Amino acid sequence: MGGSRVPPTFPDPARSATIRPSFAFAAALVALALSLASVVTAITGEVEVGVVAQDPGGVVVDVHPYGAGWFAGIRPGQRVVGLTPATDPGGWAIETADDQSRHRVSSLGANAPLRVTTIGGILACLLALVAIRDSGLRRRRSELSASLAAVLAAAPFVVYDQPITANLSLVAAGVAPALWLARWQASRRSVGVALVGSALAVSLGWGVVRTQEVVVARPLGDAWLFAAVAGTTTMLALGAGVTRARVIHAVAALRVLDAAVLVAAVLIGVTAYGASVSPLWATALALLPAVAYARSRKEIRASLDRILLAELRERAAIRATEAERARMAREIHDDPLQAIAGVIQQLEEPAPDTSSARESLRDVAARLRGVATELHPPILDDLGLVPAIEALARGAGDSPPVDVRIEDRTGYANRPPADVELALYRIVQEAISNAYKHARATKIAVSGTVAESAVELMIHDDGVGFQSAAAETALRQGHLGVSSMKQRAAAIAAAFEFVKPAGGGTVVSVRWPA
């Protein structure tokens, strides 16, 4: 949790009312037809080799830039070593050689990727049926399902060169995401028209030239693939409620290791593409390390943190401990010790007023109990982090109210480590204190989730934030306790943020583990 929580966006009801319900149903029917054609093609289609060659001993005369032979590395001018016609019971096959290596492609190997796309076609059919079901009342979701079905249905036609059906499917896959974005996300009509027009131009262009032996065929195919992947990714992200604020937060949460894995994935994809691997398989190869890392990102980062950052974290813990000791020494010296000195002076008088001294000692005892409680609140040990924060909020007295809404997923024996609970409690305590003393807040809210293995907390106040000159000066001088909170977060390997949201006030957020 690294910033203010942004609620998911919903389409404007007034705008939704202007969209004709029949469009969603028609789009779903088109998607279903394309999906059925995709399944049939994936099961029964036969990929063309795309090679014009002489008999064995001759040379390759021509190679289609999107045929199976091209992706197998066969190029014009190579010697034909072996050739099996399509009428052979085992299917066609051709083997060529150049000065460095041999290249072979057969019907069995060429058709294998086509058969694999059957899975995508079946999934596309299911999505199209869902789109038909939702077309009446949930048009936004229905059109999203239909668009995704159209994209999945295009998979077999990327490798199967069937002019009419393939071109229709490829155009639909390129335009469908752009059309959904234009209808449901574009703020202006001109933006939507430009988006759909660009996708349509690229898709139609590739559909026209992909069957021709022209130089622009391959670049246009690459542009179509990029447009389809980018449009589909954006459509799914916005359809799932991803907002600009969430994207900014996700980018801000990236670490060096995340960037390294991303660069490695891109390099793998570019290398595979440069080696004449199919764009579809090059994309899959690029995604493999990213997906594997995403599944174990938490464990990998935790291991590296233990290995590389243990000393830094120990230093941060020592600094936080020393700062806490210094603060408590000031608390004891400035209040209880001064009161005790006053009592001693009273007792040293010739006729001391013992009743006044007793009252002073009781007051000192009360203050020392308060200091001891603040040093380590017993409720934190006995009941846990959430009850301790709730008690902290109730102890605010005449100060502005603190609204605590924390989901407690812990039990008596299933709590975060004691040092984590104490550090997080101190961060919340410091943030609330800052809101009172420096931000002049009238409302403070503490929200989040506390579980045994993960904690997310956010303290949001409606104070003056950073716009107050006094607050900014105090922040620069280190008087707002931000440094202390950062050190406490670093000591437990937690992510910490202190930001001013657009709506005003201040947001302090902490997430453990980072």
Coordinates of C-alpha atoms in Angstrom, one line a residue, residues 19-374:
I19 CA -25.2 3.3 -26.5
R20 CA -27.6 1.1 -28.4
P21 CA -28.0 -2.3 -26.7
S22 CA -27.9 -4.1 -30.1
F23 CA -24.3 -3.2 -30.7
A24 CA -23.1 -5.4 -27.9
F25 CA -25.2 -8.3 -29.1
A26 CA -24.0 -7.9 -32.7
A27 CA -20.3 -7.7 -31.5
A28 CA -20.8 -10.9 -29.5
L29 CA -22.3 -12.8 -32.5
V30 CA -19.4 -11.7 -34.7
A31 CA -16.9 -12.8 -32.1
L32 CA -18.7 -16.2 -31.8
A33 CA -18.6 -16.7 -35.6
L34 CA -14.8 -15.9 -35.7
S35 CA -14.2 -18.1 -32.7
L36 CA -15.9 -21.1 -34.3
A37 CA -14.0 -20.5 -37.5
S38 CA -10.8 -20.4 -35.4
V39 CA -11.5 -23.7 -33.8
V40 CA -12.3 -25.4 -37.1
T41 CA -9.1 -23.9 -38.7
A42 CA -6.9 -24.9 -35.8
I43 CA -8.1 -28.5 -36.0
T44 CA -8.3 -29.1 -39.7
G45 CA -6.1 -26.5 -41.3
E46 CA -2.8 -27.3 -43.1
V47 CA -0.1 -24.8 -43.1
E48 CA 1.5 -23.9 -46.4
V49 CA 5.3 -24.2 -46.7
G50 CA 5.5 -21.1 -48.8
V51 CA 8.6 -22.3 -50.6
V52 CA 9.2 -22.5 -54.4
A53 CA 12.1 -24.8 -55.0
Q54 CA 13.7 -27.0 -57.6
D55 CA 14.2 -30.7 -57.3
P56 CA 16.9 -32.1 -54.9
G57 CA 20.2 -30.8 -56.1
G58 CA 18.7 -27.5 -57.2
V59 CA 18.1 -24.3 -55.3
V60 CA 15.3 -22.5 -53.5
V61 CA 13.7 -20.1 -55.9
D62 CA 11.4 -18.1 -53.6
V63 CA 10.2 -18.1 -50.0
H64 CA 7.0 -16.4 -48.8
P65 CA 7.9 -14.0 -45.9
Y66 CA 5.1 -15.4 -43.6
G67 CA 5.3 -19.1 -44.7
A68 CA 6.5 -22.0 -42.5
G69 CA 9.6 -22.2 -44.6
W70 CA 10.7 -18.7 -43.8
F71 CA 10.4 -19.2 -40.0
A72 CA 12.4 -22.5 -40.4
G73 CA 15.3 -20.4 -41.8
I74 CA 14.9 -21.3 -45.5
R75 CA 15.9 -18.5 -47.8
P76 CA 16.2 -18.1 -51.6
G77 CA 19.4 -19.5 -53.1
Q78 CA 19.9 -22.3 -50.6
R79 CA 20.5 -25.8 -52.0
V80 CA 17.7 -28.3 -51.9
V81 CA 18.9 -31.4 -50.0
G82 CA 15.6 -33.3 -49.6
L83 CA 12.1 -32.8 -50.8
T84 CA 9.0 -34.8 -50.0
P85 CA 5.7 -33.9 -51.8
A86 CA 2.4 -33.3 -50.1
T87 CA 1.0 -36.5 -51.6
D88 CA 3.4 -38.6 -49.5
P89 CA 1.6 -40.4 -46.6
G90 CA 3.8 -38.7 -44.1
G91 CA 3.1 -35.3 -45.5
W92 CA 5.3 -32.8 -47.2
A93 CA 8.8 -31.9 -46.1
I94 CA 11.7 -29.9 -47.4
E95 CA 15.3 -29.7 -46.3
T96 CA 17.8 -27.1 -47.5
A97 CA 21.4 -26.2 -46.8
D98 CA 23.6 -23.2 -47.0
D99 CA 27.3 -22.6 -46.1
Q100 CA 26.7 -22.8 -42.4
S101 CA 23.8 -25.2 -41.6
R102 CA 20.8 -27.2 -42.8
H103 CA 17.2 -26.1 -42.5
R104 CA 14.2 -28.5 -42.5
V105 CA 10.5 -28.0 -42.2
S106 CA 7.7 -30.6 -42.5
S107 CA 3.9 -30.6 -42.3
L108 CA 4.1 -32.2 -38.8
G109 CA 6.3 -29.5 -37.4
A110 CA 4.6 -26.6 -39.3
N111 CA 1.1 -27.7 -38.2
A112 CA 2.0 -28.2 -34.5
P113 CA 1.7 -24.4 -33.6
L114 CA -1.6 -24.4 -35.5
R115 CA -3.0 -27.3 -33.4
V116 CA -1.9 -25.6 -30.2
T117 CA -4.1 -22.6 -31.0
T118 CA -7.2 -24.8 -30.6
I119 CA -7.1 -24.0 -26.9
G120 CA -7.3 -20.2 -27.7
G121 CA -10.2 -20.9 -30.1
I122 CA -12.2 -22.8 -27.5
L123 CA -11.5 -20.1 -24.9
A124 CA -12.6 -17.5 -27.5
C125 CA -15.9 -19.4 -28.0
L126 CA -16.6 -19.4 -24.2
L127 CA -15.9 -15.6 -24.0
A128 CA -18.2 -15.0 -27.0
L129 CA -21.0 -16.9 -25.2
V130 CA -20.4 -14.9 -22.1
A131 CA -20.6 -11.7 -24.2
I132 CA -24.0 -12.8 -25.6
R133 CA -25.2 -13.5 -22.1
D134 CA -24.2 -10.1 -20.8
S135 CA -25.2 -8.1 -23.9
G136 CA -28.5 -7.1 -22.4
L137 CA -27.6 -5.4 -19.1
R138 CA -23.8 -5.4 -18.9
R139 CA -22.9 -4.0 -22.3
R140 CA -19.5 -2.7 -21.2
R141 CA -18.4 -6.1 -20.0
S142 CA -20.1 -7.8 -22.9
E143 CA -18.1 -5.8 -25.5
L144 CA -14.9 -6.4 -23.5
S145 CA -15.5 -10.2 -23.6
A146 CA -16.3 -10.0 -27.3
S147 CA -13.2 -8.0 -28.1
L148 CA -11.0 -10.4 -26.2
A149 CA -12.7 -13.3 -28.0
A150 CA -11.9 -11.7 -31.4
V151 CA -8.2 -11.3 -30.4
L152 CA -7.9 -15.0 -29.3
A153 CA -9.7 -16.2 -32.4
A154 CA -7.0 -14.6 -34.6
A155 CA -4.3 -16.9 -33.3
P156 CA -4.5 -19.7 -35.8
F157 CA -4.8 -17.2 -38.7
V158 CA -1.4 -15.7 -37.9
V159 CA 0.2 -19.0 -39.0
Y160 CA -2.5 -20.2 -41.4
D161 CA -2.7 -18.3 -44.6
Q162 CA -6.4 -18.5 -45.6
P163 CA -7.0 -15.2 -47.4
I164 CA -10.6 -14.3 -46.7
T165 CA -11.3 -15.7 -43.3
A166 CA -7.8 -15.0 -42.0
N167 CA -7.9 -11.4 -43.1
L168 CA -11.3 -10.8 -41.6
S169 CA -10.2 -12.3 -38.3
L170 CA -6.9 -10.4 -38.2
V171 CA -8.6 -7.1 -39.0
A172 CA -11.2 -7.8 -36.2
A173 CA -8.4 -8.7 -33.7
G174 CA -6.6 -5.4 -34.5
V175 CA -9.6 -3.2 -34.4
A176 CA -11.7 -4.7 -31.6
P177 CA -9.6 -3.5 -28.6
A178 CA -9.3 0.0 -30.2
L179 CA -13.0 0.1 -30.7
W180 CA -13.7 -0.9 -27.1
L181 CA -11.3 1.8 -25.8
A182 CA -12.9 4.4 -28.1
R183 CA -16.4 3.6 -27.0
W184 CA -15.8 3.3 -23.2
Q185 CA -12.6 5.2 -22.4
A186 CA -12.0 7.9 -24.9
S187 CA -12.7 11.4 -23.5
R188 CA -13.3 12.9 -26.9
R189 CA -14.8 11.6 -30.1
S190 CA -11.8 12.7 -32.1
V191 CA -9.5 10.6 -29.9
G192 CA -11.7 7.5 -30.4
V193 CA -11.9 8.1 -34.2
A194 CA -8.1 8.4 -34.4
L195 CA -7.5 5.3 -32.3
V196 CA -9.9 3.1 -34.4
G197 CA -8.7 4.6 -37.7
S198 CA -5.0 3.8 -36.9
A199 CA -5.8 0.2 -35.9
L200 CA -8.0 -0.3 -38.9
A201 CA -5.3 1.1 -41.3
V202 CA -2.6 -1.2 -39.9
S203 CA -4.9 -4.2 -39.8
L204 CA -6.3 -3.7 -43.3
G205 CA -2.8 -2.9 -44.7
W206 CA -1.4 -6.2 -43.4
G207 CA -4.4 -8.1 -44.5
V208 CA -3.9 -6.8 -48.1
V209 CA -0.1 -7.3 -48.3
R210 CA 0.4 -10.5 -46.2
T211 CA -0.4 -12.7 -49.2
Q212 CA 1.9 -10.7 -51.5
E213 CA 5.7 -10.9 -51.7
V214 CA 6.3 -7.2 -50.9
V215 CA 8.9 -5.6 -48.6
V216 CA 6.4 -4.0 -46.3
A217 CA 4.6 -7.2 -45.4
R218 CA 6.8 -8.1 -42.4
P219 CA 7.0 -4.6 -40.9
L220 CA 3.2 -4.2 -41.2
G221 CA 2.8 -7.6 -39.6
D222 CA 5.0 -6.6 -36.7
A223 CA 3.0 -3.3 -36.4
W224 CA -0.3 -5.3 -36.3
L225 CA 1.1 -7.6 -33.6
F226 CA 2.2 -4.7 -31.5
A227 CA -1.1 -2.9 -31.9
A228 CA -3.1 -6.0 -31.0
V229 CA -1.0 -6.8 -27.9
A230 CA -0.9 -3.2 -26.7
G231 CA -4.6 -2.6 -27.3
T232 CA -5.6 -5.8 -25.6
T233 CA -3.4 -5.2 -22.6
T234 CA -4.7 -1.6 -22.2
M235 CA -8.3 -2.8 -22.7
L236 CA -8.0 -5.5 -20.0
A237 CA -6.2 -3.2 -17.6
L238 CA -8.9 -0.5 -17.9
G239 CA -11.6 -3.0 -17.9
A240 CA -10.2 -4.4 -14.6
G241 CA -10.3 -0.9 -13.0
V242 CA -6.6 0.0 -13.4
T243 CA -6.3 3.8 -13.1
R244 CA -3.6 6.3 -13.6
A245 CA -3.0 6.6 -9.9
R246 CA -2.6 2.8 -9.5
V247 CA -0.2 2.7 -12.5
I248 CA 1.9 5.5 -10.9
H249 CA 1.9 3.6 -7.6
A250 CA 2.9 0.3 -9.3
V251 CA 5.8 2.1 -11.2
A252 CA 6.9 3.8 -8.0
A253 CA 7.0 0.4 -6.2
L254 CA 9.4 -1.1 -8.8
R255 CA 12.8 -2.1 -7.6
V256 CA 16.1 -2.6 -9.4
L257 CA 15.5 -6.4 -9.5
D258 CA 12.1 -5.8 -11.2
A259 CA 13.7 -3.6 -13.9
A260 CA 16.5 -6.2 -14.4
V261 CA 14.0 -9.0 -15.0
L262 CA 12.0 -6.8 -17.4
V263 CA 15.1 -5.9 -19.4
A264 CA 16.1 -9.6 -19.5
A265 CA 12.6 -10.5 -20.8
V266 CA 12.8 -7.8 -23.5
L267 CA 16.3 -9.0 -24.6
I268 CA 15.1 -12.6 -24.8
G269 CA 12.2 -11.6 -27.0
V270 CA 14.3 -9.4 -29.3
T271 CA 17.0 -12.1 -29.6
A272 CA 14.4 -14.7 -30.5
Y273 CA 12.8 -12.3 -33.0
G274 CA 16.2 -11.6 -34.5
A275 CA 16.8 -15.3 -34.9
S276 CA 13.7 -15.5 -37.2
V277 CA 11.5 -17.0 -34.5
S278 CA 7.8 -16.4 -35.0
P279 CA 6.6 -13.1 -33.4
L280 CA 4.0 -15.1 -31.4
W281 CA 6.7 -17.5 -30.0
A282 CA 9.2 -14.7 -29.5
T283 CA 6.5 -12.9 -27.3
A284 CA 5.9 -16.2 -25.4
L285 CA 9.6 -16.6 -24.8
A286 CA 9.9 -13.0 -23.5
L287 CA 7.0 -13.6 -21.1
L288 CA 8.4 -16.8 -19.6
P289 CA 11.0 -15.2 -17.2
A290 CA 8.6 -12.3 -16.4
V291 CA 5.8 -14.7 -15.4
A292 CA 8.1 -17.0 -13.4
Y293 CA 9.5 -14.0 -11.6
A294 CA 6.1 -12.6 -10.9
R295 CA 5.0 -15.8 -9.3
S296 CA 8.0 -15.9 -6.9
R297 CA 8.9 -12.2 -6.7
K298 CA 8.2 -12.0 -3.0
E299 CA 10.4 -14.9 -2.1
I300 CA 13.3 -13.8 -4.4
R301 CA 13.3 -10.3 -3.1
A302 CA 13.1 -11.5 0.5
S303 CA 16.1 -13.8 -0.1
L304 CA 18.2 -11.0 -1.7
D305 CA 17.2 -8.6 1.0
R306 CA 18.5 -11.0 3.6
I307 CA 21.7 -11.5 1.8
L308 CA 22.5 -7.9 0.6
L309 CA 20.6 -5.6 2.9
A310 CA 21.0 -7.3 6.3
E311 CA 23.8 -4.9 7.4
L312 CA 21.9 -1.8 6.3
R313 CA 18.8 -2.9 8.0
E314 CA 20.7 -3.6 11.2
R315 CA 22.1 -0.1 11.1
A316 CA 18.7 1.4 10.5
A317 CA 17.4 -0.6 13.5
I318 CA 20.2 0.7 15.7
R319 CA 19.5 4.3 14.6
A320 CA 15.8 3.9 15.3
T321 CA 16.6 2.4 18.7
E322 CA 19.0 5.2 19.6
A323 CA 16.5 7.9 18.5
E324 CA 13.8 6.2 20.6
R325 CA 16.2 6.2 23.6
A326 CA 17.0 9.9 23.1
R327 CA 13.3 10.8 22.9
M328 CA 12.4 8.9 26.0
A329 CA 15.4 10.4 27.9
R330 CA 14.0 13.8 27.0
E331 CA 10.6 12.8 28.2
I332 CA 11.9 11.7 31.6
H333 CA 14.2 14.6 32.0
D334 CA 11.8 17.4 31.0
D335 CA 8.8 16.3 33.1
P336 CA 9.2 13.6 35.8
L337 CA 12.7 14.5 36.9
Q338 CA 11.9 18.2 37.1
A339 CA 8.8 17.3 39.3
I340 CA 10.9 15.1 41.6
A341 CA 13.4 18.0 42.0
G342 CA 10.6 20.2 43.0
V343 CA 9.4 17.6 45.6
I344 CA 12.9 17.4 47.1
Q345 CA 13.0 21.2 47.4
Q346 CA 9.7 21.1 49.3
L347 CA 10.9 18.4 51.7
E348 CA 14.1 20.4 52.4
E349 CA 12.2 23.3 53.8
P350 CA 12.2 23.8 57.6
A351 CA 8.5 22.9 57.8
P352 CA 7.7 21.0 54.7
D353 CA 4.1 20.6 53.5
T354 CA 4.0 16.8 53.3
S355 CA 0.5 16.7 51.8
S356 CA 1.7 18.8 48.8
A357 CA 4.7 16.6 48.4
R358 CA 2.6 13.5 48.4
E359 CA 0.4 14.9 45.7
S360 CA 3.5 15.8 43.7
L361 CA 4.9 12.3 44.1
R362 CA 1.6 10.8 43.0
D363 CA 1.7 13.0 39.9
V364 CA 5.2 12.0 39.2
A365 CA 4.3 8.3 39.5
A366 CA 1.4 8.8 37.1
R367 CA 3.7 10.5 34.6
L368 CA 6.3 7.7 34.9
R369 CA 3.6 5.1 34.3
G370 CA 2.6 7.1 31.2
V371 CA 6.2 7.2 30.0
A372 CA 6.5 3.4 30.6
T373 CA 3.3 2.7 28.8
E374 CA 4.4 4.9 25.8

